Coordinates of C-alpha atoms in Angstrom, one line a residue:
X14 CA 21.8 -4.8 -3.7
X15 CA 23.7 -8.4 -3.3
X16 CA 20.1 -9.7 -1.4
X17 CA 17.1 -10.0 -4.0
X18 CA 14.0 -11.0 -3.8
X19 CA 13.9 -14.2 -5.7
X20 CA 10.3 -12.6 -7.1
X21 CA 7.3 -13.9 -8.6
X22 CA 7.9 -14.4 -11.9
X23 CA 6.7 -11.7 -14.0
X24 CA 5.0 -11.9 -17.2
X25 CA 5.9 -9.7 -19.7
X26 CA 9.1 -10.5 -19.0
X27 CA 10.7 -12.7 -22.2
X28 CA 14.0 -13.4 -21.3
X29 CA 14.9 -16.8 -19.9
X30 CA 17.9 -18.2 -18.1
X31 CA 18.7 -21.7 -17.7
X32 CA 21.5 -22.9 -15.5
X33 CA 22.1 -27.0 -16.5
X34 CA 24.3 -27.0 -12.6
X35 CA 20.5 -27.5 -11.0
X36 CA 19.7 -30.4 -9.6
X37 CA 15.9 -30.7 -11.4
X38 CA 14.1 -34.2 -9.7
X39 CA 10.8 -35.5 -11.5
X40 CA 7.8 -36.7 -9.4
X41 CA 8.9 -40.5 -9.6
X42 CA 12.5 -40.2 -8.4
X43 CA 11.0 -38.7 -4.9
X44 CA 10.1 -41.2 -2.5
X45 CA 7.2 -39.8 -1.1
X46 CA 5.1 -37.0 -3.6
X47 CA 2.3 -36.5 -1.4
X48 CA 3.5 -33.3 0.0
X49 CA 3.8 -32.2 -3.3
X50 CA 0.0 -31.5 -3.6
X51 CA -0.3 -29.0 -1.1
X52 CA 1.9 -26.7 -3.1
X53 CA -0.3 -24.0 -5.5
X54 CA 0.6 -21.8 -8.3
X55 CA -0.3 -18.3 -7.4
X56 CA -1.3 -16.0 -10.0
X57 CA -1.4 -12.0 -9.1
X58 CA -2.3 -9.4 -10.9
X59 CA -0.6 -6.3 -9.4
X60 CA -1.3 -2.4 -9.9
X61 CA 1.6 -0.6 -8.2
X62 CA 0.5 2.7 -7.1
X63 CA 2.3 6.4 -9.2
X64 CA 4.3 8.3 -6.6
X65 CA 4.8 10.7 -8.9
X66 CA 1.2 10.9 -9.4
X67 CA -0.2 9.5 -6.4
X68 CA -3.9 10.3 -7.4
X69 CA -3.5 7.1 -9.9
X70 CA -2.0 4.1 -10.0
X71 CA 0.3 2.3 -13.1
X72 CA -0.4 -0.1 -15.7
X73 CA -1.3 -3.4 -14.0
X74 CA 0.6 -6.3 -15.0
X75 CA 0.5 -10.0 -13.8
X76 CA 3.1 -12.4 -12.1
X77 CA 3.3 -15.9 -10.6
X78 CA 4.7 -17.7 -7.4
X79 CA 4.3 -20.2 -5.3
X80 CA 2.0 -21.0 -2.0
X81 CA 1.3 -23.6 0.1
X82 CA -1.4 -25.3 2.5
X83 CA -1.3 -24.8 6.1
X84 CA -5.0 -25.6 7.0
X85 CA -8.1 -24.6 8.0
X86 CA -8.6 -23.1 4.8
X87 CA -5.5 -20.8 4.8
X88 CA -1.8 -20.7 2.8
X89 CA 1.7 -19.2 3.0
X90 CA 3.4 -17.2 0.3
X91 CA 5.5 -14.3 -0.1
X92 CA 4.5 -10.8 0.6
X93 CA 5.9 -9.7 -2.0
X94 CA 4.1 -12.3 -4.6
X95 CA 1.2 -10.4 -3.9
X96 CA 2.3 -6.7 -3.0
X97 CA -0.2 -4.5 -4.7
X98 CA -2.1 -7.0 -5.6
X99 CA -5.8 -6.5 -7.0
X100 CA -6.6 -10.1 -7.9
X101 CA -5.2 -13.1 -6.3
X102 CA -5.7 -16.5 -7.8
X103 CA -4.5 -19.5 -7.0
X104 CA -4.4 -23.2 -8.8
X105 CA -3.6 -26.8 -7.4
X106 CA -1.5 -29.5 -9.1
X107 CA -3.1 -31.4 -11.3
X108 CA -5.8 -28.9 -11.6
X109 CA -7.0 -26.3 -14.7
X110 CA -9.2 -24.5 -12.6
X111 CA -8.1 -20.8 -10.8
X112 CA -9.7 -20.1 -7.4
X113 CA -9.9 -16.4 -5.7
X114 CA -7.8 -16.2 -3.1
X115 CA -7.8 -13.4 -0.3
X116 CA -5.0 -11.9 1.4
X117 CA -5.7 -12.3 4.8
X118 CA -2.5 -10.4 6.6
X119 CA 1.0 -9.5 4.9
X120 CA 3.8 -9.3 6.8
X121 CA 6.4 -7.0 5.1
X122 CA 9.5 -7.6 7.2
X123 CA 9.6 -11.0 7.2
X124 CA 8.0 -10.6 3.8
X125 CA 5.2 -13.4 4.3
X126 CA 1.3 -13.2 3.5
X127 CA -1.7 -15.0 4.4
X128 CA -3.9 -16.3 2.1
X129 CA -7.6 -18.0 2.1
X130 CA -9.5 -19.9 -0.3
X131 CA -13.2 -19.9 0.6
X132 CA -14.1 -22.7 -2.5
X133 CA -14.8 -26.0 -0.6
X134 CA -14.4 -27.9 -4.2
X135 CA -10.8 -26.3 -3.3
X136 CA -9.9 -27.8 -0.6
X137 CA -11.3 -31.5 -1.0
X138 CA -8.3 -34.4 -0.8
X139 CA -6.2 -31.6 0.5
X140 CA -3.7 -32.5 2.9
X141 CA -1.8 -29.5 4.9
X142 CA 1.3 -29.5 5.6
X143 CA 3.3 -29.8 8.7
X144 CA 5.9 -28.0 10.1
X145 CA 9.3 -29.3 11.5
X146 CA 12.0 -27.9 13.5
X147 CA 14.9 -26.2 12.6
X148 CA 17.3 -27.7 10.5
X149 CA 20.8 -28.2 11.1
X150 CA 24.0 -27.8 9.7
X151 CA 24.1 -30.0 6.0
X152 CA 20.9 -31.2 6.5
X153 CA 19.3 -32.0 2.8
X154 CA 16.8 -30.2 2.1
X155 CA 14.3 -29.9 -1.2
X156 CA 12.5 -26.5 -2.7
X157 CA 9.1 -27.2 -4.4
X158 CA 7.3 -24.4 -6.3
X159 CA 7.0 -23.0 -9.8
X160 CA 9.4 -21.1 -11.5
X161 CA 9.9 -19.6 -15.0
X162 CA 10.9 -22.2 -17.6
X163 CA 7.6 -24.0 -17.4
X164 CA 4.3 -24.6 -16.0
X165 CA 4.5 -28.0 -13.8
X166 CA 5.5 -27.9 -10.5
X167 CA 9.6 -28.6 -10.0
X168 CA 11.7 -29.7 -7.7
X169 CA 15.4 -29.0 -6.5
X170 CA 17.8 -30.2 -3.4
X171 CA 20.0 -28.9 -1.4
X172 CA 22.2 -28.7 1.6
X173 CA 21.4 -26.5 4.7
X174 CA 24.8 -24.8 4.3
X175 CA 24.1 -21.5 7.0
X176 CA 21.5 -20.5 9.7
X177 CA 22.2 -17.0 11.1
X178 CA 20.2 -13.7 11.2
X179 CA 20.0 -12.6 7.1
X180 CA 19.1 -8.9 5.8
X181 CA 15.5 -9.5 3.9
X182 CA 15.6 -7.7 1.0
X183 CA 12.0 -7.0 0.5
X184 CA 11.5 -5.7 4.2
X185 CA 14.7 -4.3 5.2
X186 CA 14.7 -6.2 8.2
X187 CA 17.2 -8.8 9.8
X188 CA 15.7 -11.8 10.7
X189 CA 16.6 -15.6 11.5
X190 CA 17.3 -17.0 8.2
X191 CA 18.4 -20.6 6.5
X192 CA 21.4 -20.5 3.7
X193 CA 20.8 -23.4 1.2
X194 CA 22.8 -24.5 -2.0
X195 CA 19.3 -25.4 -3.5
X196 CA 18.6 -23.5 -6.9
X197 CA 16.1 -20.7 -5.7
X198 CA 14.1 -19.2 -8.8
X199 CA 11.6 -16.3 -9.6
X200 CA 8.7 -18.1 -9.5
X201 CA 9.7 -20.6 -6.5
X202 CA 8.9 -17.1 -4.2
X203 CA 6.7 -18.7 -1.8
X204 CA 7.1 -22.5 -2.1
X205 CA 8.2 -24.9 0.8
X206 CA 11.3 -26.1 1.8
X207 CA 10.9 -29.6 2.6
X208 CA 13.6 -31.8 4.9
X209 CA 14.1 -36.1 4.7
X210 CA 10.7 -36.4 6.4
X211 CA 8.6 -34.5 4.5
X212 CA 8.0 -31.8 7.0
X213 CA 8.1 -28.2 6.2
X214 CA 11.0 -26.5 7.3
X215 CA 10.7 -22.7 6.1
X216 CA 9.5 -21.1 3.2
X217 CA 12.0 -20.1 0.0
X218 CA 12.1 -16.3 -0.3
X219 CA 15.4 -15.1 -1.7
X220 CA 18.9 -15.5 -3.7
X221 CA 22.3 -14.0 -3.3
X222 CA 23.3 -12.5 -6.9
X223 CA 27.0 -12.2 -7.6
X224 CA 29.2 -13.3 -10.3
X225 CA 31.5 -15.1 -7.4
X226 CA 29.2 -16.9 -5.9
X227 CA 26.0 -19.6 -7.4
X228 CA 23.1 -21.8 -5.7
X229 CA 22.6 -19.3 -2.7
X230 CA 19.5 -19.5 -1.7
X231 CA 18.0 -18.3 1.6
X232 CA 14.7 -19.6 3.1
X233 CA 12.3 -18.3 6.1
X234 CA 12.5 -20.9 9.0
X235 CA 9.5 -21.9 10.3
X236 CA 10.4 -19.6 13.8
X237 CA 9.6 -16.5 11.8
X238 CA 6.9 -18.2 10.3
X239 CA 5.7 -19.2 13.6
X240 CA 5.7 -15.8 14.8
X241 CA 4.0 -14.2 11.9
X242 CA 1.1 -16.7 12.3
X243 CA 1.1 -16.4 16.1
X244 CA 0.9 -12.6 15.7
X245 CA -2.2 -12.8 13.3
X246 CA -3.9 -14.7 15.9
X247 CA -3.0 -12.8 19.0
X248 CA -4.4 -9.3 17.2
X249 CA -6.5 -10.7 14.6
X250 CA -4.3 -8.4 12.1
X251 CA -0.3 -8.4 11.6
X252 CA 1.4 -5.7 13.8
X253 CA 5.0 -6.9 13.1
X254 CA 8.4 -7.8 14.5
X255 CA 9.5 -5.7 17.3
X256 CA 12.9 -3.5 17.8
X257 CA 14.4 -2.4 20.8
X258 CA 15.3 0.9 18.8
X259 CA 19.4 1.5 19.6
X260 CA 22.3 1.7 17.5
X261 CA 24.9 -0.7 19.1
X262 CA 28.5 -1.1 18.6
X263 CA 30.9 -3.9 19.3
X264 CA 33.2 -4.2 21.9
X265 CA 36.3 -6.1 21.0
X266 CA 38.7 -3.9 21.6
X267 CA 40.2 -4.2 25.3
X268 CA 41.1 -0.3 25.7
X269 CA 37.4 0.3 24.7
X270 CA 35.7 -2.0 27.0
X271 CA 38.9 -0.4 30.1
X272 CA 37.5 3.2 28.9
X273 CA 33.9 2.2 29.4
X274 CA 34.6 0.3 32.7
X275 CA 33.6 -3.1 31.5
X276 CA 35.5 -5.8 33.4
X277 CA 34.7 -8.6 31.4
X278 CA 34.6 -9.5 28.1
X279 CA 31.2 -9.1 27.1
X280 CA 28.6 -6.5 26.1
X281 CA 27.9 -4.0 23.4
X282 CA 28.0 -0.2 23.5
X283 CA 24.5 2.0 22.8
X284 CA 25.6 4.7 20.4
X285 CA 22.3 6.3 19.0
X286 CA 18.6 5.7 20.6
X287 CA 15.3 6.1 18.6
X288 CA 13.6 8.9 20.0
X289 CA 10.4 6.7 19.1
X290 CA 11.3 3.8 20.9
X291 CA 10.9 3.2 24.5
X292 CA 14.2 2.4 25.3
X293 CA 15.2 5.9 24.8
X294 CA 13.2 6.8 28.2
X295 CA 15.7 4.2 30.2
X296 CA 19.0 4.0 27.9
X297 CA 21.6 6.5 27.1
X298 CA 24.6 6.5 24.5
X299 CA 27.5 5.8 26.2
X300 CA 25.8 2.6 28.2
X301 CA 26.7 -0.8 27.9
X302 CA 23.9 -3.9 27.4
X303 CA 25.5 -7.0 28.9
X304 CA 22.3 -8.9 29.4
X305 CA 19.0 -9.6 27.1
X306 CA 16.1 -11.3 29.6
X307 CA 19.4 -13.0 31.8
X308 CA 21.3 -13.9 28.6
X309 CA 24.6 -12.6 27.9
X310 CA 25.4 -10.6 25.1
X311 CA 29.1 -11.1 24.2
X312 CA 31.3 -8.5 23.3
X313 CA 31.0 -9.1 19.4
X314 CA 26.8 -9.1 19.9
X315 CA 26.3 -12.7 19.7
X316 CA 24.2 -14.5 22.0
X317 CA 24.7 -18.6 22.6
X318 CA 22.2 -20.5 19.8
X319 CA 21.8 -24.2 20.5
X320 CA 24.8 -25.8 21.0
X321 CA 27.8 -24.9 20.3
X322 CA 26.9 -22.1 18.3
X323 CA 25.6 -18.4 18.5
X324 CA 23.7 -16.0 16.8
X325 CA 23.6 -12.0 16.7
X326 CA 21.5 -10.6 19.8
X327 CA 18.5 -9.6 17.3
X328 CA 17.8 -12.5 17.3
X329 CA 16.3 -12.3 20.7
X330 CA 14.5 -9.5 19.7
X331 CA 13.1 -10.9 17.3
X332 CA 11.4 -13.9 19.3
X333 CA 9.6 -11.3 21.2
X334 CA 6.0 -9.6 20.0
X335 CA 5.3 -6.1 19.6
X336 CA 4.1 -4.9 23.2
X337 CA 6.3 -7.0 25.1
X338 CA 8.6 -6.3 27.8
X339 CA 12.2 -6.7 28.0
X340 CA 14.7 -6.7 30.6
X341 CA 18.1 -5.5 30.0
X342 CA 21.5 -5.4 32.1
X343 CA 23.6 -2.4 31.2
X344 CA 26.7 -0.8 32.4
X345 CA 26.5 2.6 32.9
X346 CA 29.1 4.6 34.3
X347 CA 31.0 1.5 36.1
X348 CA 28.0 0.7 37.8
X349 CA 25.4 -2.5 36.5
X350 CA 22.1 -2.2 36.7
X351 CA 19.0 -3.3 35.3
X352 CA 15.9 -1.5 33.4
X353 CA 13.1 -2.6 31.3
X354 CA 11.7 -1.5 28.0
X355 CA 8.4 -2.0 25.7
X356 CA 9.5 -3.2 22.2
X357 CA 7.6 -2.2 19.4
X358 CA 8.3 -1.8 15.6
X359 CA 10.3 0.4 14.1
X360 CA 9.3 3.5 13.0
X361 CA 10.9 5.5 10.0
X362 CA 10.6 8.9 9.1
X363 CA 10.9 7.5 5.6
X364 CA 9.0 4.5 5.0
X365 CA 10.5 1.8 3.2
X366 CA 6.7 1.0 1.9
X367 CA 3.6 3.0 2.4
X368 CA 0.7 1.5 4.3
X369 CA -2.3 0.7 2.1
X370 CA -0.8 0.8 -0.9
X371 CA -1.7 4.5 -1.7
X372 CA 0.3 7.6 -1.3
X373 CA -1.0 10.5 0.4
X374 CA -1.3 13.6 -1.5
X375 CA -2.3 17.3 -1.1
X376 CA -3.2 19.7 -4.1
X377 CA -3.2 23.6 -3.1
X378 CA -3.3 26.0 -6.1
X379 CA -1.4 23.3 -8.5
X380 CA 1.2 22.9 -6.0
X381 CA 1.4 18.5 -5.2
X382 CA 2.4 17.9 -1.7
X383 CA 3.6 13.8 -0.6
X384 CA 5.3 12.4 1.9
X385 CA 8.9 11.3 1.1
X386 CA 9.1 7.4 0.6
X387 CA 11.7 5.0 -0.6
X388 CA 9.4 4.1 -3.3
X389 CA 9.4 7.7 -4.1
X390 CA 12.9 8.1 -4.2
X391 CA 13.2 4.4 -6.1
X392 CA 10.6 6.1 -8.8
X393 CA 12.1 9.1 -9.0
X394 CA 15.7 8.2 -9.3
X395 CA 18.1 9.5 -6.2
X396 CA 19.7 12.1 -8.6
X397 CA 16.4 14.1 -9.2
X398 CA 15.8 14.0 -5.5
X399 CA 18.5 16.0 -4.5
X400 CA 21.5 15.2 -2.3
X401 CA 20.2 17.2 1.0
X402 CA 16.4 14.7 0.5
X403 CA 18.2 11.6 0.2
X404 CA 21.1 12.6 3.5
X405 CA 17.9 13.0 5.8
X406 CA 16.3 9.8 4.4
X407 CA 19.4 8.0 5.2
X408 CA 20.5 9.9 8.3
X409 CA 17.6 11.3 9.6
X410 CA 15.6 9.6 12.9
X411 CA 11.6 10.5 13.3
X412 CA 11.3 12.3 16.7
X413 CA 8.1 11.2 17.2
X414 CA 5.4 8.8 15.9
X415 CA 3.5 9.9 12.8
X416 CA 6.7 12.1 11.6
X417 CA 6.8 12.7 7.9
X418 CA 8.9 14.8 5.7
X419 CA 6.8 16.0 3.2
X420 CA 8.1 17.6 0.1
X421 CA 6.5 19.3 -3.2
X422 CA 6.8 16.9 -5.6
X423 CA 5.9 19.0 -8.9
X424 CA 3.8 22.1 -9.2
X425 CA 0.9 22.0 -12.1
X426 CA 1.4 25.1 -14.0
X427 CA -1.7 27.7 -13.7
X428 CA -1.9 31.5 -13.4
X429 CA -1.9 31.2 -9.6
X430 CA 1.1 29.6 -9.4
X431 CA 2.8 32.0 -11.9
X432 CA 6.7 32.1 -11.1
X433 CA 6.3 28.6 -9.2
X434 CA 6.4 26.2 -12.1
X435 CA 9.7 24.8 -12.0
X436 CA 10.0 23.5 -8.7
X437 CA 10.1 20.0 -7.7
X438 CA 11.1 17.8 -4.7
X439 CA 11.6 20.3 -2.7
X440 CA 10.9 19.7 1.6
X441 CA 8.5 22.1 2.4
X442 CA 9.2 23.4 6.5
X443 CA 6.2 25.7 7.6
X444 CA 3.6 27.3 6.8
X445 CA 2.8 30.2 8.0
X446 CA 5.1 30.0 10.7
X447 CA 4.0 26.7 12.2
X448 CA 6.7 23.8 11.5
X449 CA 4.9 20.9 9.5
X450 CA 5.0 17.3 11.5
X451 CA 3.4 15.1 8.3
X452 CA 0.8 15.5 5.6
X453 CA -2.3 15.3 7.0
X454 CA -0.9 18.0 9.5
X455 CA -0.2 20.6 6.6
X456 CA -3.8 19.6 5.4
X457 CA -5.1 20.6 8.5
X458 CA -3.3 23.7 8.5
X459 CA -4.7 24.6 5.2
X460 CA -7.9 24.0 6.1
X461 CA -8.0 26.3 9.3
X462 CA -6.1 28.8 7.8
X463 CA -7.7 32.0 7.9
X464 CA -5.1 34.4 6.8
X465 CA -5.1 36.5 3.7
X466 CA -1.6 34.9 2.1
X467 CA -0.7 30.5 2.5
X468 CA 2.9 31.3 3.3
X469 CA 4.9 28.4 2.8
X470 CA 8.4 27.9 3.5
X471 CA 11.1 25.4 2.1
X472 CA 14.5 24.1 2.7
X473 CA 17.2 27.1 1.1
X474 CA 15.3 29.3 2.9
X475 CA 12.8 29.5 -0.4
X476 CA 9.9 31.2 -0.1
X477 CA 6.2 30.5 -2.0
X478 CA 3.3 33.2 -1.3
X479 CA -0.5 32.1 -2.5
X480 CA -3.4 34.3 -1.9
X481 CA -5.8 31.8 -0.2
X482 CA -9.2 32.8 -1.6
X483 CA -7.5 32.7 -5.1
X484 CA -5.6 29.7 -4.0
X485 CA -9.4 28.0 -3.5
X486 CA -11.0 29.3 -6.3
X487 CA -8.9 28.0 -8.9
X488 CA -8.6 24.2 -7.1
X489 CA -11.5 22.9 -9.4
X490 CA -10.5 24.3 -12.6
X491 CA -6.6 22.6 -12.3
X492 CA -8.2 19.2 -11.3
X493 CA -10.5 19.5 -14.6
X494 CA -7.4 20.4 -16.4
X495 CA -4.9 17.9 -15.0
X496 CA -8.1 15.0 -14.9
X497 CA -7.4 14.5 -10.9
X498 CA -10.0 13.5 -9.2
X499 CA -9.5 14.9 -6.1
X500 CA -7.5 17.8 -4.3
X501 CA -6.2 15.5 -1.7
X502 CA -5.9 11.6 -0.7
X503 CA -9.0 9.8 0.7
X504 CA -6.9 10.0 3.9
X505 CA -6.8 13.4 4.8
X506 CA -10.2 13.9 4.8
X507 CA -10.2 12.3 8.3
X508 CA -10.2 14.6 11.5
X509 CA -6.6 15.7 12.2
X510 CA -5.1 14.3 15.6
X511 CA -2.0 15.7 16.9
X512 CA 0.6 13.0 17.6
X513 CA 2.7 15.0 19.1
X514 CA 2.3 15.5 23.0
X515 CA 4.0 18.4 23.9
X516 CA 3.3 20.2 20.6
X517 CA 6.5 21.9 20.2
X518 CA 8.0 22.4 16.7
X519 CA 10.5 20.2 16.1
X520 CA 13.4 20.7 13.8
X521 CA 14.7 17.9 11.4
X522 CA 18.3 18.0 11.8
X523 CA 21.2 15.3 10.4
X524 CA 22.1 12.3 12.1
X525 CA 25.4 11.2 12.4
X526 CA 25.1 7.6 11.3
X527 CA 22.8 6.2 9.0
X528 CA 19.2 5.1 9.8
X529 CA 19.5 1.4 8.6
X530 CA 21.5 -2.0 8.9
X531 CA 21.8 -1.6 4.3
X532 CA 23.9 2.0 4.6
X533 CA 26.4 1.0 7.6
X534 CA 29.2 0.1 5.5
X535 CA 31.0 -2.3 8.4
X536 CA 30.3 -4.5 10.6
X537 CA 31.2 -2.7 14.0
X538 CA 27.7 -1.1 14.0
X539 CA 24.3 -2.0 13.9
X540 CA 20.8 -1.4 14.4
X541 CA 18.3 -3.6 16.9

């Protein structure tokens, strides 16, 4: 992946790099080092959940980033300093004492988290800091945090060299983002980015690696930050950046935009609608978006962006909150109209992380059902997932909210499973003859079942018979034998709700495009 994380720096990592290129300032060549005491060393100790075995977790280890003081007793890192975290701690300049922090909200996509410090000792002589506007174009700007190399706090500048909408790496998202030449460092994950007057401008979160290229950094500009915050107020928890949900492709070609009946040069063409998203209740593929809330959309998907400039039309989408409503002009058939749809967040039939930190998992006579996740696959390694797993979790669209494909991860070898041992990451379809919408859905399934035989079918048409009382019998005895604490996930001992309104089966089939902006290999296509 050419986008990275620039990462809290880990600790049992040894190896250091030093490039002598930086631009490193000491405290006395700044002209004003006040701001420099809101910034904090964050100290995390992290214990990443198995997939594999999803009823533990893995050896915690510890890292360190950067965070800084917003006010009224809160600060700003990265989400991903403090993903999986089971201890936050945080330290001021200056200082030698730790504080607990809490983790208020984390915002994945945009790959920001909340913190909060309740120690008033803390928070006395601290001065927040203040946000400023967007940057512009070769605007100098300076990155305060801690990296690896040493313990003090450091200091590099920079040039604003870019500002368009950037792939984040730790979310998978596309969002507004701010290119700087600034050196960017594990460790400086969460610091501020600073312009001439002191005021913060985003928050550093990333580097370009490539042996072509150095000193690409990429920051969060305080819009996304803006909206992250404003979202934890509105709903008192972090619901996310919205998507309208449709596959769009460009329209420069004049025979395409002719064939389509577009007379001017403008729009972009909806090839593929989320059957989750409300836009697929008032768009079709084959229709034409020329307008976003009464703002054109050219015919490359650019939308004007101060002046002089413009951005891709996500960005648009992305200044909206999950709920709202937006308008949209579309050609369809010659004829332009208008039509409104709800945006909400995405949803994916294979999550790119898994809510709560915990994987759901279901034990039945040795057998270990999970949902499929990227972490999963990550874990696993794509060539022990099979080819077939990882098309549908590239191609494949949920048709409805709550969707899961949920495979057999490994079977735990016991006389009731006899013949059964050696399968693994398999999808499992039905059982008994009802198609399987998620997890918690089989485990209800289970549980009702009142048939002599649990007949469960997989993908190859592979079939795998248990008696049921047998099945039950022997569930305590292979979780003494294994050490597992429990058959299934804390989860799926809640009360099953069907998601799914008409409560037909549904059939996973292929897509015919893949599922994400990271797999398109052009630029012709993309998701909003």
């Amino acid at each position: 992946m050419a986008f990275k994380s620039s990462g809290a720096q880990r600790k049992d990592k040894k190896e250091f790099k030093f490039d002598m290129k930086e631009q490193q300032f000491e405290q006395q060549n700044l002209k004003d080092a006040a701001f420099l005491d809101a910034v904090v060393k964050v100290y995390c100790t992290h214990t990443e959940p198995d997939y594999s075995l999803p009823w533990q977790k893995q050896r915690q280890y510890t890292s360190t980033g950067s965070a800084f003081m917003i006010g009224n007793g809160k600060l700003l890192t990265n989400a991903h300093c403090v993903e999986y975290y089971t201890q936050v701690k945080v330290k001021k300049r200056g200082d030698d004492t730790k504080y607990i922090a809490k983790v208020l909200a984390r915002g994945v996509d945009c790959d920001i988290a909340l913190l909060s410090v309740e120690s008033e000792e803390f928070w006395e002589g601290a001065e927040p800091l203040e946000f400023g506007h967007l940057p512009r174009l070769q605007d100098s700007v300076t990155v305060v945090g801690y990296p690896l190399g040493g313990d003090t706090i450091s200091v590099t500048k920079g040039v604003v060299s870019r500002i368009e909408v950037t792939s984040y790496a730790h979310g998978s998202s596309d969002l507004l983002g701010i290119q700087i030449d600034a050196a960017i460092n594990p460790g400086n994950s969460g610091g501020p980015a600073f312009n001439d007057q002191g005021e913060c401008i985003g928050v550093a979160f990333q580097v370009y690696r490539s042996e072509e290229v150095e000193n690409i950094g990429y920051v969060i500009p305080t819009t996304v930050v803006s909206h992250f915050l404003n979202d934890y107020e509105r709903n008192e928890k972090y619901t996310g950046f919205p998507s309208l949900g449709v596959m769009l492709q460009k329209l420069e070609n004049p025979a395409l935009r002719a064939c389509l009946k577009v007379q001017s040069n403008e729009g972009v063409l909806v090839r593929r609608v989320e059957p989750t998203s409300d836009a697929n209740r008032v768009l079709k593929e084959g229709d034409v978006i020329v307008s976003f809330d009464d703002v054109h959309v050219g015919c490359e998907g650019t939308v004007p962006f101060r002046s002089n400039e413009r951005i891709a039309f996500r960005y648009l989408i992305s200044q909206k909150f999950a709920g709202d409503v937006a308008e949209l002009g579309i050609i369809r058939a010659g004829s332009f109209m208008k039509v409104q749809a709800v945006l909400n967040p995405r949803v994916h039939l294979v999550p790119y992380h898994v809510d709560g930190g915990q994987p759901s998992y279901l034990i039945i006579a040795g057998l270990v059902f999970t949902p499929l996740s990227e972490p999963l696959i990550e874990e696993e390694c794509e060539g022990s997932i099979g080819l077939k797993l990882l098309a549908k979790s590239r191609y494949s669209l949920a048709r409805f909210k709550g969707e899961q494909i949920v495979i057999l991860s490994q079977v735990l070898a016991n006389e009731v499973n006899f013949g059964y041992e050696d399968m693994s990451n398999q999808q499992v379809l039905k059982l008994n003859g009802t198609q399987i919408k998620n997890i918690h859905h089989l485990a209800h399934l289970v549980d009702s079942c009142k048939n002599r035989y649990l007949v469960f079918e997989f993908e190859d048409n592979y079939l795998v018979v248990l008696e049921r009382e047998a099945a039950s019998a022997c569930s305590s005895h292979i979780l003494k034998d294994y050490g597992i604490p429990s058959e299934r996930s804390s989860d799926l001992s809640e009360p099953y709700v069907d998601s799914l309104e008409d409560n037909q089966a549904v059939d996973q089939d292929f897509g015919n495009s893949p599922v994400t902006n990271l797999e398109i290999g052009f630029e012709g296509l993309l998701w909003t």
